[in-house]
Amino acid sequence: MPDEPKTLEPTAARRSTAPEHPLPAPATGRPARWTLGLVSVGLVLAALNLRPAITSLGALLEEVSATLHMSGTVAGVLTSVPPLCFAVFGITAPRLARRFGPAAVVCAGMAAILAGLLLRPLATGTAGFLAASALALMGIAVSNILMPVIVKRYFPDRIGSMTGLYSMALALGTSLAAALTVPMTDALGGDWRLGLGVWAVLAALAVLPWLPLVKDRNGPALTERAAPAGAAPTASQTAPRPMYRSRTAWALACFFGLQATGAYITMGWMPQIFRDAGVPASTAGVLLAVTMVMGVPLAFVIPRLATRMRHQGPIVVALGTCGLVGYTGLLLAPAGGAWIWAVLLGISNCSFPLALTMIGMRSRTGAGVVRLSAFAQSVGYLISIPGPLLVGVLYQHSGGWGVPIALMGGLMIPQMIVGTLAGRDRTVEDET
């Protein structure tokens, strides 16, 4: 490509630190330091709110199911709602971002999370509870898609570190909700409605840093580099071909979907697995928190490591192996080795920040990241929808956790295969 910058660095390193087609500065020039600081704070607070709506429910699923008279199958449907909402609403994120700007959409997403968390405890039936949950999940969905876009836009030379920062905050929020929901519910009188509703406070805080950024609609992540006057446009400046024509995009979408399947099965069902094995409810919540908290340090380390490697396949295999061992232990001795299995499954769940990092690395431009993020996450979440539901059905009809856990472990094999393919040193522009 004629406008590709000349450098002596390896190809993988160059792609991880700056796009091959340099993105233009916003119309107002390079973002001010206070703007970058505000975006950093906003990323952290937004990430803290991307999972509590889900993991707080997992900790109290038995109480919610009893009050709302849910069967095991219906509870399985409830645990499948998050990926369904992420797939359905996440696909709208690129169009919304082009029209209103990514910061405005993330701000609206945080407001939707706040509204859903406030309305969910007021529900008197399953339908109302699902509707309020869907509202919160809609906000999570669009924010999920746009997190890599925000990073690529404001921090194009720090993709690994900033992805690690918000991935670490996401893991922290997940683990806090898992660990604290049951104790807070007990402290508030044992009412699960209060235990779920208290997380709206965190969502309210997340809205604030995005408000000053709402009018920031123009930016490099949503535009392609313009061709010089009189010059023929490059491949990236012509109308982009559909993302589904890229094998790398499909591999990344499948990898994202399979890791999401494991993550949402874990968040939705792990406390119940431990409780059925004789572990007290509060301890089961802490075990889920241990699983989630493993992502706090590793979510910062893994993206930085991934951006320094030409091929991310070895990381994929290492994480998948931890998952296989963890599920095997959960099948053979769920209570006896509970803490070990929780740690191993927590390490395995760090495939999520790895997938986000690869989204940023598998496209040269900000606009390409928008499209790839929407495709990989929306298709991935569609792939993940049957998993939690199938676990609920198998649990109800098999009378135990043997078959569901075997299914969870078996899914690690294809996850490692497609993850290795997605980790190859190439971009979707090479294929589309």
Tab-separated table of C-alpha atoms in Angstrom:
chain	number	residue	atom	x	y	z
A	1	MET	CA	0.000	0.000	0.000
A	2	PRO	CA	1.509	3.313	-1.038
A	3	ASP	CA	0.624	5.178	2.109
A	4	GLU	CA	1.771	2.484	4.532
A	5	PRO	CA	4.273	3.980	7.014
A	6	LYS	CA	7.813	2.694	6.751
A	7	THR	CA	9.089	1.054	9.912
A	8	LEU	CA	11.596	-1.519	11.019
A	9	GLU	CA	9.282	-2.990	13.640
A	10	PRO	CA	7.761	-6.448	13.147
A	11	THR	CA	4.380	-6.577	11.446
A	12	ALA	CA	2.470	-7.754	14.508
A	13	ALA	CA	3.935	-5.048	16.711
A	14	ARG	CA	3.081	-2.360	14.176
A	15	ARG	CA	-0.521	-3.488	13.947
A	16	SER	CA	-0.874	-3.554	17.687
A	17	THR	CA	0.367	-0.036	18.289
A	18	ALA	CA	-0.937	1.967	15.330
A	19	PRO	CA	-3.160	1.354	12.298
A	20	GLU	CA	-1.417	0.922	8.963
A	21	HIS	CA	-3.577	3.746	7.596
A	22	PRO	CA	-3.098	6.561	10.109
A	23	LEU	CA	-6.412	7.873	11.331
A	24	PRO	CA	-7.074	11.597	10.951
A	25	ALA	CA	-7.322	13.744	14.032
A	26	PRO	CA	-10.774	14.953	15.039
A	27	ALA	CA	-11.923	18.192	13.510
A	28	THR	CA	-10.964	20.070	16.647
A	29	GLY	CA	-7.429	18.612	16.738
A	30	ARG	CA	-5.887	16.092	19.081
A	31	PRO	CA	-8.134	15.442	22.098
A	32	ALA	CA	-7.194	17.542	25.098
A	33	ARG	CA	-5.568	15.836	28.068
A	34	TRP	CA	-8.670	16.374	30.204
A	35	THR	CA	-10.751	14.696	27.495
A	36	LEU	CA	-8.519	11.628	27.494
A	37	GLY	CA	-8.671	11.542	31.287
A	38	LEU	CA	-12.463	11.780	31.218
A	39	VAL	CA	-12.667	9.011	28.635
A	40	SER	CA	-10.408	6.823	30.787
A	41	VAL	CA	-12.643	7.340	33.822
A	42	GLY	CA	-15.720	6.741	31.686
A	43	LEU	CA	-14.284	3.502	30.306
A	44	VAL	CA	-13.567	2.178	33.787
A	45	LEU	CA	-16.994	3.089	35.200
A	46	ALA	CA	-18.787	1.778	32.120
A	47	ALA	CA	-16.868	-1.497	32.288
A	48	LEU	CA	-17.733	-1.880	35.976
A	49	ASN	CA	-21.418	-1.897	34.935
A	50	LEU	CA	-21.234	-4.382	32.056
A	51	ARG	CA	-21.817	-7.505	34.185
A	52	PRO	CA	-23.408	-6.796	37.630
A	53	ALA	CA	-26.901	-6.973	36.114
A	54	ILE	CA	-26.053	-10.576	35.177
A	55	THR	CA	-23.889	-11.911	37.990
A	56	SER	CA	-26.039	-10.365	40.737
A	57	LEU	CA	-28.944	-12.345	39.334
A	58	GLY	CA	-26.870	-15.534	39.183
A	59	ALA	CA	-26.173	-15.264	42.907
A	60	LEU	CA	-29.905	-14.970	43.688
A	61	LEU	CA	-31.326	-17.087	40.880
A	62	GLU	CA	-32.841	-19.652	43.260
A	63	GLU	CA	-34.701	-16.957	45.247
A	64	VAL	CA	-35.871	-15.124	42.132
A	65	SER	CA	-37.041	-18.373	40.520
A	66	ALA	CA	-39.000	-19.346	43.635
A	67	THR	CA	-40.704	-15.962	43.980
A	68	LEU	CA	-41.606	-15.678	40.297
A	69	HIS	CA	-42.455	-19.421	40.021
A	70	MET	CA	-39.878	-20.248	37.336
A	71	SER	CA	-39.124	-23.816	36.289
A	72	GLY	CA	-35.592	-24.939	35.519
A	73	THR	CA	-36.290	-24.456	31.811
A	74	VAL	CA	-37.608	-20.923	32.334
A	75	ALA	CA	-34.591	-20.122	34.497
A	76	GLY	CA	-32.444	-21.406	31.642
A	77	VAL	CA	-34.263	-19.012	29.301
A	78	LEU	CA	-33.504	-16.219	31.762
A	79	THR	CA	-29.788	-17.012	31.667
A	80	SER	CA	-29.959	-16.988	27.846
A	81	VAL	CA	-31.469	-13.495	27.716
A	82	PRO	CA	-28.102	-11.663	28.061
A	83	PRO	CA	-26.471	-13.081	24.916
A	84	LEU	CA	-29.772	-12.745	23.011
A	85	CYS	CA	-29.999	-9.058	23.879
A	86	PHE	CA	-26.316	-8.556	23.121
A	87	ALA	CA	-26.771	-10.051	19.644
A	88	VAL	CA	-30.023	-8.260	18.795
A	89	PHE	CA	-29.185	-4.819	20.155
A	90	GLY	CA	-25.434	-4.965	19.585
A	91	ILE	CA	-25.884	-5.071	15.806
A	92	THR	CA	-27.425	-1.577	15.974
A	93	ALA	CA	-24.364	-0.068	17.667
A	94	PRO	CA	-22.413	0.879	14.494
A	95	ARG	CA	-25.378	2.729	12.983
A	96	LEU	CA	-26.094	4.521	16.251
A	97	ALA	CA	-22.422	5.423	16.639
A	98	ARG	CA	-22.258	6.890	13.139
A	99	ARG	CA	-25.338	8.998	13.766
A	100	PHE	CA	-24.836	10.175	17.335
A	101	GLY	CA	-21.187	9.445	18.110
A	102	PRO	CA	-19.861	6.522	20.193
A	103	ALA	CA	-19.653	8.523	23.430
A	104	ALA	CA	-23.314	9.538	23.212
A	105	VAL	CA	-24.362	5.943	22.592
A	106	VAL	CA	-22.327	4.678	25.558
A	107	CYS	CA	-23.900	7.408	27.719
A	108	ALA	CA	-27.362	6.277	26.625
A	109	GLY	CA	-26.323	2.682	27.302
A	110	MET	CA	-25.372	3.510	30.881
A	111	ALA	CA	-28.732	5.276	31.331
A	112	ALA	CA	-30.540	2.180	30.026
A	113	ILE	CA	-28.662	-0.008	32.499
A	114	LEU	CA	-29.677	2.354	35.296
A	115	ALA	CA	-33.348	2.280	34.271
A	116	GLY	CA	-33.413	-1.512	33.935
A	117	LEU	CA	-31.813	-2.087	37.333
A	118	LEU	CA	-34.303	0.293	38.947
A	119	LEU	CA	-37.328	-1.324	37.275
A	120	ARG	CA	-36.363	-4.981	37.678
A	121	PRO	CA	-37.027	-5.191	41.442
A	122	LEU	CA	-40.526	-3.773	40.851
A	123	ALA	CA	-41.542	-6.673	38.603
A	124	THR	CA	-44.312	-8.925	39.923
A	125	GLY	CA	-44.073	-11.580	37.225
A	126	THR	CA	-41.636	-13.266	34.901
A	127	ALA	CA	-42.586	-11.151	31.871
A	128	GLY	CA	-42.007	-7.857	33.670
A	129	PHE	CA	-38.735	-9.117	35.125
A	130	LEU	CA	-37.530	-10.176	31.674
A	131	ALA	CA	-38.554	-6.826	30.143
A	132	ALA	CA	-36.665	-4.818	32.763
A	133	SER	CA	-33.658	-7.105	32.417
A	134	ALA	CA	-33.778	-6.669	28.633
A	135	LEU	CA	-33.665	-2.875	29.035
A	136	ALA	CA	-30.510	-3.088	31.136
A	137	LEU	CA	-29.011	-5.636	28.766
A	138	MET	CA	-29.761	-3.408	25.796
A	139	GLY	CA	-27.542	-0.752	27.350
A	140	ILE	CA	-24.864	-3.341	28.041
A	141	ALA	CA	-25.081	-4.602	24.453
A	142	VAL	CA	-24.329	-1.328	22.683
A	143	SER	CA	-21.639	-0.460	25.225
A	144	ASN	CA	-20.021	-3.886	24.750
A	145	ILE	CA	-19.679	-3.251	21.019
A	146	LEU	CA	-18.336	0.277	21.386
A	147	MET	CA	-15.682	-0.290	24.051
A	148	PRO	CA	-13.033	-1.402	21.486
A	149	VAL	CA	-14.146	1.485	19.254
A	150	ILE	CA	-13.641	4.061	22.009
A	151	VAL	CA	-10.171	2.646	22.694
A	152	LYS	CA	-9.203	2.671	19.002
A	153	ARG	CA	-10.510	6.226	18.638
A	154	TYR	CA	-8.920	7.938	21.630
A	155	PHE	CA	-5.962	5.642	22.336
A	156	PRO	CA	-4.798	4.178	18.979
A	157	ASP	CA	-1.234	3.786	20.274
A	158	ARG	CA	-2.286	2.076	23.530
A	159	ILE	CA	-4.787	-0.555	22.433
A	160	GLY	CA	-3.333	-3.314	24.624
A	161	SER	CA	-3.027	-1.301	27.841
A	162	MET	CA	-6.413	0.448	27.540
A	163	THR	CA	-8.188	-2.777	26.584
A	164	GLY	CA	-6.550	-4.350	29.624
A	165	LEU	CA	-7.697	-1.454	31.810
A	166	TYR	CA	-11.383	-1.701	30.974
A	167	SER	CA	-11.267	-5.503	30.841
A	168	MET	CA	-9.832	-5.443	34.349
A	169	ALA	CA	-12.618	-3.089	35.474
A	170	LEU	CA	-15.186	-5.358	33.824
A	171	ALA	CA	-13.830	-8.365	35.710
A	172	LEU	CA	-13.829	-6.377	38.943
A	173	GLY	CA	-17.453	-5.348	38.520
A	174	THR	CA	-18.392	-8.926	37.719
A	175	SER	CA	-16.676	-10.327	40.789
A	176	LEU	CA	-17.977	-7.619	43.130
A	177	ALA	CA	-21.557	-8.313	42.091
A	178	ALA	CA	-21.058	-12.045	42.547
A	179	ALA	CA	-19.435	-11.719	45.970
A	180	LEU	CA	-21.470	-8.919	47.525
A	181	THR	CA	-25.017	-9.490	46.279
A	182	VAL	CA	-25.937	-12.210	48.787
A	183	PRO	CA	-24.344	-10.463	51.826
A	184	MET	CA	-25.963	-7.156	50.871
A	185	THR	CA	-29.294	-8.884	50.410
A	186	ASP	CA	-28.997	-10.402	53.883
A	187	ALA	CA	-28.017	-7.019	55.344
A	188	LEU	CA	-31.053	-5.418	53.690
A	189	GLY	CA	-33.465	-7.868	55.288
A	190	GLY	CA	-33.176	-10.815	52.934
A	191	ASP	CA	-35.238	-9.261	50.141
A	192	TRP	CA	-33.745	-10.186	46.775
A	193	ARG	CA	-35.407	-7.161	45.197
A	194	LEU	CA	-33.262	-4.825	47.261
A	195	GLY	CA	-30.199	-6.980	46.681
A	196	LEU	CA	-30.595	-6.612	42.917
A	197	GLY	CA	-31.717	-2.988	42.929
A	198	VAL	CA	-28.752	-1.659	44.892
A	199	TRP	CA	-26.534	-2.041	41.819
A	200	ALA	CA	-28.383	0.849	40.204
A	201	VAL	CA	-26.200	3.175	42.313
A	202	LEU	CA	-23.096	2.069	40.406
A	203	ALA	CA	-24.912	2.543	37.098
A	204	ALA	CA	-25.877	6.101	38.069
A	205	LEU	CA	-22.215	6.962	38.644
A	206	ALA	CA	-21.292	5.578	35.218
A	207	VAL	CA	-23.580	8.012	33.387
A	208	LEU	CA	-21.784	11.128	34.694
A	209	PRO	CA	-18.383	11.092	32.889
A	210	TRP	CA	-20.021	10.494	29.509
A	211	LEU	CA	-22.334	13.513	29.686
A	212	PRO	CA	-19.633	16.071	28.692
A	213	LEU	CA	-18.669	13.823	25.758
A	214	VAL	CA	-22.156	13.458	24.288
A	215	LYS	CA	-21.604	16.171	21.641
A	216	ASP	CA	-18.287	14.665	20.502
A	217	ARG	CA	-19.789	13.109	17.380
A	218	ASN	CA	-16.904	13.333	14.916
A	219	GLY	CA	-13.767	11.301	15.297
A	220	PRO	CA	-11.147	9.186	13.591
A	221	ALA	CA	-12.641	5.858	14.593
A	222	LEU	CA	-15.711	6.469	12.447
A	223	THR	CA	-13.964	7.678	9.300
A	224	GLU	CA	-11.516	6.250	6.797
A	225	ARG	CA	-8.435	8.008	5.542
A	226	ALA	CA	-9.279	10.152	2.524
A	227	ALA	CA	-7.412	9.595	-0.748
A	228	PRO	CA	-5.108	12.402	-1.901
A	229	ALA	CA	-6.525	14.672	-4.596
A	230	GLY	CA	-6.234	13.050	-8.010
A	231	ALA	CA	-5.129	9.703	-6.566
A	232	ALA	CA	-6.953	6.437	-6.921
A	233	PRO	CA	-8.562	5.252	-3.667
A	234	THR	CA	-6.902	2.425	-1.787
A	235	ALA	CA	-8.707	-0.767	-0.841
A	236	SER	CA	-9.651	0.629	2.570
A	237	GLN	CA	-11.126	3.794	1.009
A	238	THR	CA	-13.527	2.035	-1.334
A	239	ALA	CA	-16.888	0.694	-0.189
A	240	PRO	CA	-16.089	-2.066	2.328
A	241	ARG	CA	-17.036	-5.586	1.371
A	242	PRO	CA	-19.257	-7.556	3.760
A	243	MET	CA	-17.481	-8.757	6.882
A	244	TYR	CA	-18.955	-12.237	6.464
A	245	ARG	CA	-16.557	-12.793	3.562
A	246	SER	CA	-13.602	-12.798	5.928
A	247	ARG	CA	-12.501	-16.146	7.372
A	248	THR	CA	-10.734	-14.328	10.167
A	249	ALA	CA	-13.934	-12.469	11.071
A	250	TRP	CA	-15.830	-15.756	11.231
A	251	ALA	CA	-13.121	-17.418	13.302
A	252	LEU	CA	-13.138	-14.463	15.684
A	253	ALA	CA	-16.948	-14.505	15.891
A	254	CYS	CA	-16.977	-18.242	16.674
A	255	PHE	CA	-14.227	-17.830	19.260
A	256	PHE	CA	-16.119	-14.947	20.845
A	257	GLY	CA	-19.340	-16.979	20.833
A	258	LEU	CA	-17.847	-20.069	22.428
A	259	GLN	CA	-16.046	-18.128	25.155
A	260	ALA	CA	-19.275	-16.198	25.806
A	261	THR	CA	-21.145	-19.493	26.082
A	262	GLY	CA	-18.802	-20.644	28.833
A	263	ALA	CA	-18.871	-17.276	30.561
A	264	TYR	CA	-22.657	-16.996	30.722
A	265	ILE	CA	-23.104	-20.598	31.758
A	266	THR	CA	-20.602	-19.909	34.532
A	267	MET	CA	-22.243	-16.649	35.632
A	268	GLY	CA	-25.742	-18.079	35.470
A	269	TRP	CA	-25.274	-21.586	36.833
A	270	MET	CA	-22.027	-21.949	38.776
A	271	PRO	CA	-23.486	-20.812	42.125
A	272	GLN	CA	-26.296	-23.326	41.707
A	273	ILE	CA	-23.833	-26.107	40.854
A	274	PHE	CA	-21.956	-25.473	44.085
A	275	ARG	CA	-25.154	-25.110	46.134
A	276	ASP	CA	-26.437	-28.443	44.833
A	277	ALA	CA	-23.091	-29.973	45.859
A	278	GLY	CA	-23.702	-28.853	49.452
A	279	VAL	CA	-21.857	-25.528	49.450
A	280	PRO	CA	-23.661	-22.739	51.387
A	281	ALA	CA	-25.275	-19.992	49.282
A	282	SER	CA	-22.935	-17.268	50.526
A	283	THR	CA	-19.871	-19.416	49.833
A	284	ALA	CA	-21.193	-20.275	46.372
A	285	GLY	CA	-21.423	-16.553	45.638
A	286	VAL	CA	-17.860	-16.053	46.826
A	287	LEU	CA	-16.680	-18.937	44.622
A	288	LEU	CA	-18.264	-17.229	41.618
A	289	ALA	CA	-16.542	-14.035	42.712
A	290	VAL	CA	-13.217	-15.879	42.803
A	291	THR	CA	-13.839	-17.060	39.248
A	292	MET	CA	-14.635	-13.533	38.131
A	293	VAL	CA	-11.868	-11.809	40.114
A	294	MET	CA	-9.208	-13.851	38.328
A	295	GLY	CA	-9.929	-11.611	35.390
A	296	VAL	CA	-8.848	-8.486	37.269
A	297	PRO	CA	-5.067	-8.989	37.009
A	298	LEU	CA	-5.145	-11.280	33.975
A	299	ALA	CA	-7.400	-8.973	31.960
A	300	PHE	CA	-4.670	-6.371	32.197
A	301	VAL	CA	-1.782	-8.721	31.477
A	302	ILE	CA	-3.234	-10.818	28.649
A	303	PRO	CA	-4.060	-7.954	26.211
A	304	ARG	CA	-0.597	-6.451	26.667
A	305	LEU	CA	0.984	-9.856	26.081
A	306	ALA	CA	-1.250	-10.529	23.065
A	307	THR	CA	-0.258	-7.302	21.298
A	308	ARG	CA	3.401	-8.321	21.545
A	309	MET	CA	2.875	-11.686	19.872
A	310	ARG	CA	2.609	-12.384	16.155
A	311	HIS	CA	0.138	-15.202	16.801
A	312	GLN	CA	-2.217	-15.312	19.795
A	313	GLY	CA	-2.933	-19.044	19.399
A	314	PRO	CA	-0.703	-20.160	22.301
A	315	ILE	CA	-2.644	-17.948	24.704
A	316	VAL	CA	-5.916	-19.398	23.393
A	317	VAL	CA	-4.708	-22.956	24.002
A	318	ALA	CA	-3.373	-22.182	27.482
A	319	LEU	CA	-6.670	-20.639	28.578
A	320	GLY	CA	-8.687	-23.465	27.051
A	321	THR	CA	-6.600	-26.084	28.849
A	322	CYS	CA	-7.354	-24.402	32.184
A	323	GLY	CA	-11.045	-24.609	31.315
A	324	LEU	CA	-10.834	-28.314	30.498
A	325	VAL	CA	-9.140	-29.106	33.814
A	326	GLY	CA	-11.579	-26.908	35.731
A	327	TYR	CA	-14.685	-28.529	34.261
A	328	THR	CA	-13.245	-32.004	34.812
A	329	GLY	CA	-12.694	-31.188	38.473
A	330	LEU	CA	-16.155	-29.669	38.756
A	331	LEU	CA	-17.568	-32.934	37.414
A	332	LEU	CA	-15.560	-35.257	39.672
A	333	ALA	CA	-15.317	-33.311	42.951
A	334	PRO	CA	-17.403	-30.117	42.856
A	335	ALA	CA	-17.260	-29.409	46.584
A	336	GLY	CA	-13.922	-30.970	47.503
A	337	GLY	CA	-11.852	-28.919	45.073
A	338	ALA	CA	-14.258	-26.020	44.694
A	339	TRP	CA	-11.669	-23.284	45.172
A	340	ILE	CA	-9.247	-24.825	42.670
A	341	TRP	CA	-11.947	-25.246	40.016
A	342	ALA	CA	-13.121	-21.690	40.579
A	343	VAL	CA	-9.594	-20.368	39.980
A	344	LEU	CA	-9.029	-22.469	36.854
A	345	LEU	CA	-12.373	-21.494	35.341
A	346	GLY	CA	-11.609	-17.876	36.156
A	347	ILE	CA	-8.371	-18.124	34.197
A	348	SER	CA	-10.236	-19.750	31.305
A	349	ASN	CA	-12.798	-16.940	31.246
A	350	CYS	CA	-10.000	-14.491	30.415
A	351	SER	CA	-10.589	-15.485	26.806
A	352	PHE	CA	-12.958	-12.500	26.797
A	353	PRO	CA	-10.321	-9.730	27.044
A	354	LEU	CA	-8.195	-11.712	24.604
A	355	ALA	CA	-11.066	-11.708	22.096
A	356	LEU	CA	-11.553	-7.958	22.549
A	357	THR	CA	-7.852	-7.369	21.972
A	358	MET	CA	-7.872	-9.440	18.809
A	359	ILE	CA	-10.821	-7.391	17.512
A	360	GLY	CA	-8.644	-4.299	17.763
A	361	MET	CA	-5.704	-6.062	16.114
A	362	ARG	CA	-7.517	-7.752	13.235
A	363	SER	CA	-8.451	-4.491	11.470
A	364	ARG	CA	-6.259	-1.629	10.255
A	365	THR	CA	-8.724	1.227	10.685
A	366	GLY	CA	-11.141	2.559	13.263
A	367	ALA	CA	-14.091	2.077	10.908
A	368	GLY	CA	-12.950	-1.499	10.367
A	369	VAL	CA	-12.906	-2.073	14.131
A	370	VAL	CA	-16.504	-0.798	14.356
A	371	ARG	CA	-17.647	-3.275	11.724
A	372	LEU	CA	-15.560	-6.164	13.024
A	373	SER	CA	-16.607	-5.548	16.617
A	374	ALA	CA	-20.288	-5.498	15.667
A	375	PHE	CA	-19.966	-8.619	13.510
A	376	ALA	CA	-17.840	-10.677	15.878
A	377	GLN	CA	-19.797	-9.795	19.010
A	378	SER	CA	-23.296	-9.973	17.500
A	379	VAL	CA	-22.673	-13.272	15.700
A	380	GLY	CA	-20.759	-14.520	18.720
A	381	TYR	CA	-23.577	-13.780	21.117
A	382	LEU	CA	-26.048	-15.461	18.755
A	383	ILE	CA	-23.853	-18.559	18.909
A	384	SER	CA	-23.831	-18.402	22.709
A	385	ILE	CA	-27.618	-18.183	23.178
A	386	PRO	CA	-28.416	-21.941	23.238
A	387	GLY	CA	-25.726	-22.788	25.803
A	388	PRO	CA	-27.241	-21.538	29.088
A	389	LEU	CA	-30.711	-22.648	27.995
A	390	LEU	CA	-29.465	-26.115	27.078
A	391	VAL	CA	-27.739	-26.428	30.437
A	392	GLY	CA	-31.011	-25.610	32.202
A	393	VAL	CA	-32.922	-28.181	30.153
A	394	LEU	CA	-30.284	-30.883	30.664
A	395	TYR	CA	-30.136	-30.135	34.383
A	396	GLN	CA	-33.894	-30.428	34.755
A	397	HIS	CA	-34.305	-33.604	32.698
A	398	SER	CA	-31.127	-35.481	33.669
A	399	GLY	CA	-31.569	-34.826	37.366
A	400	GLY	CA	-28.000	-33.726	37.970
A	401	TRP	CA	-25.026	-31.769	36.730
A	402	GLY	CA	-23.018	-34.551	35.079
A	403	VAL	CA	-24.300	-34.091	31.525
A	404	PRO	CA	-24.352	-30.254	31.613
A	405	ILE	CA	-20.780	-30.062	32.932
A	406	ALA	CA	-19.601	-32.569	30.323
A	407	LEU	CA	-21.119	-30.306	27.687
A	408	MET	CA	-19.310	-27.271	29.109
A	409	GLY	CA	-15.970	-29.063	29.039
A	410	GLY	CA	-16.541	-30.412	25.534
A	411	LEU	CA	-17.077	-26.916	24.147
A	412	MET	CA	-13.530	-25.958	25.104
A	413	ILE	CA	-12.132	-28.049	22.219
A	414	PRO	CA	-13.754	-26.114	19.339
A	415	GLN	CA	-13.079	-22.888	21.237
A	416	MET	CA	-9.343	-23.581	21.151
A	417	ILE	CA	-9.477	-24.470	17.442
A	418	VAL	CA	-11.303	-21.351	16.220
A	419	GLY	CA	-9.371	-19.141	18.648
A	420	THR	CA	-6.109	-20.342	17.157
A	421	LEU	CA	-7.409	-19.500	13.672
A	422	ALA	CA	-8.546	-16.054	14.840
A	423	GLY	CA	-5.142	-15.382	16.359
A	424	ARG	CA	-3.242	-15.567	13.072
A	425	ASP	CA	-1.226	-12.497	12.057
A	426	ARG	CA	-3.585	-10.946	9.480
A	427	THR	CA	-6.354	-8.374	9.178
A	428	VAL	CA	-9.879	-8.603	7.778
A	429	GLU	CA	-8.901	-6.071	5.107
A	430	ASP	CA	-6.520	-8.693	3.736
A	431	GLU	CA	-9.502	-10.969	3.090
A	432	THR	CA	-12.312	-8.555	2.184
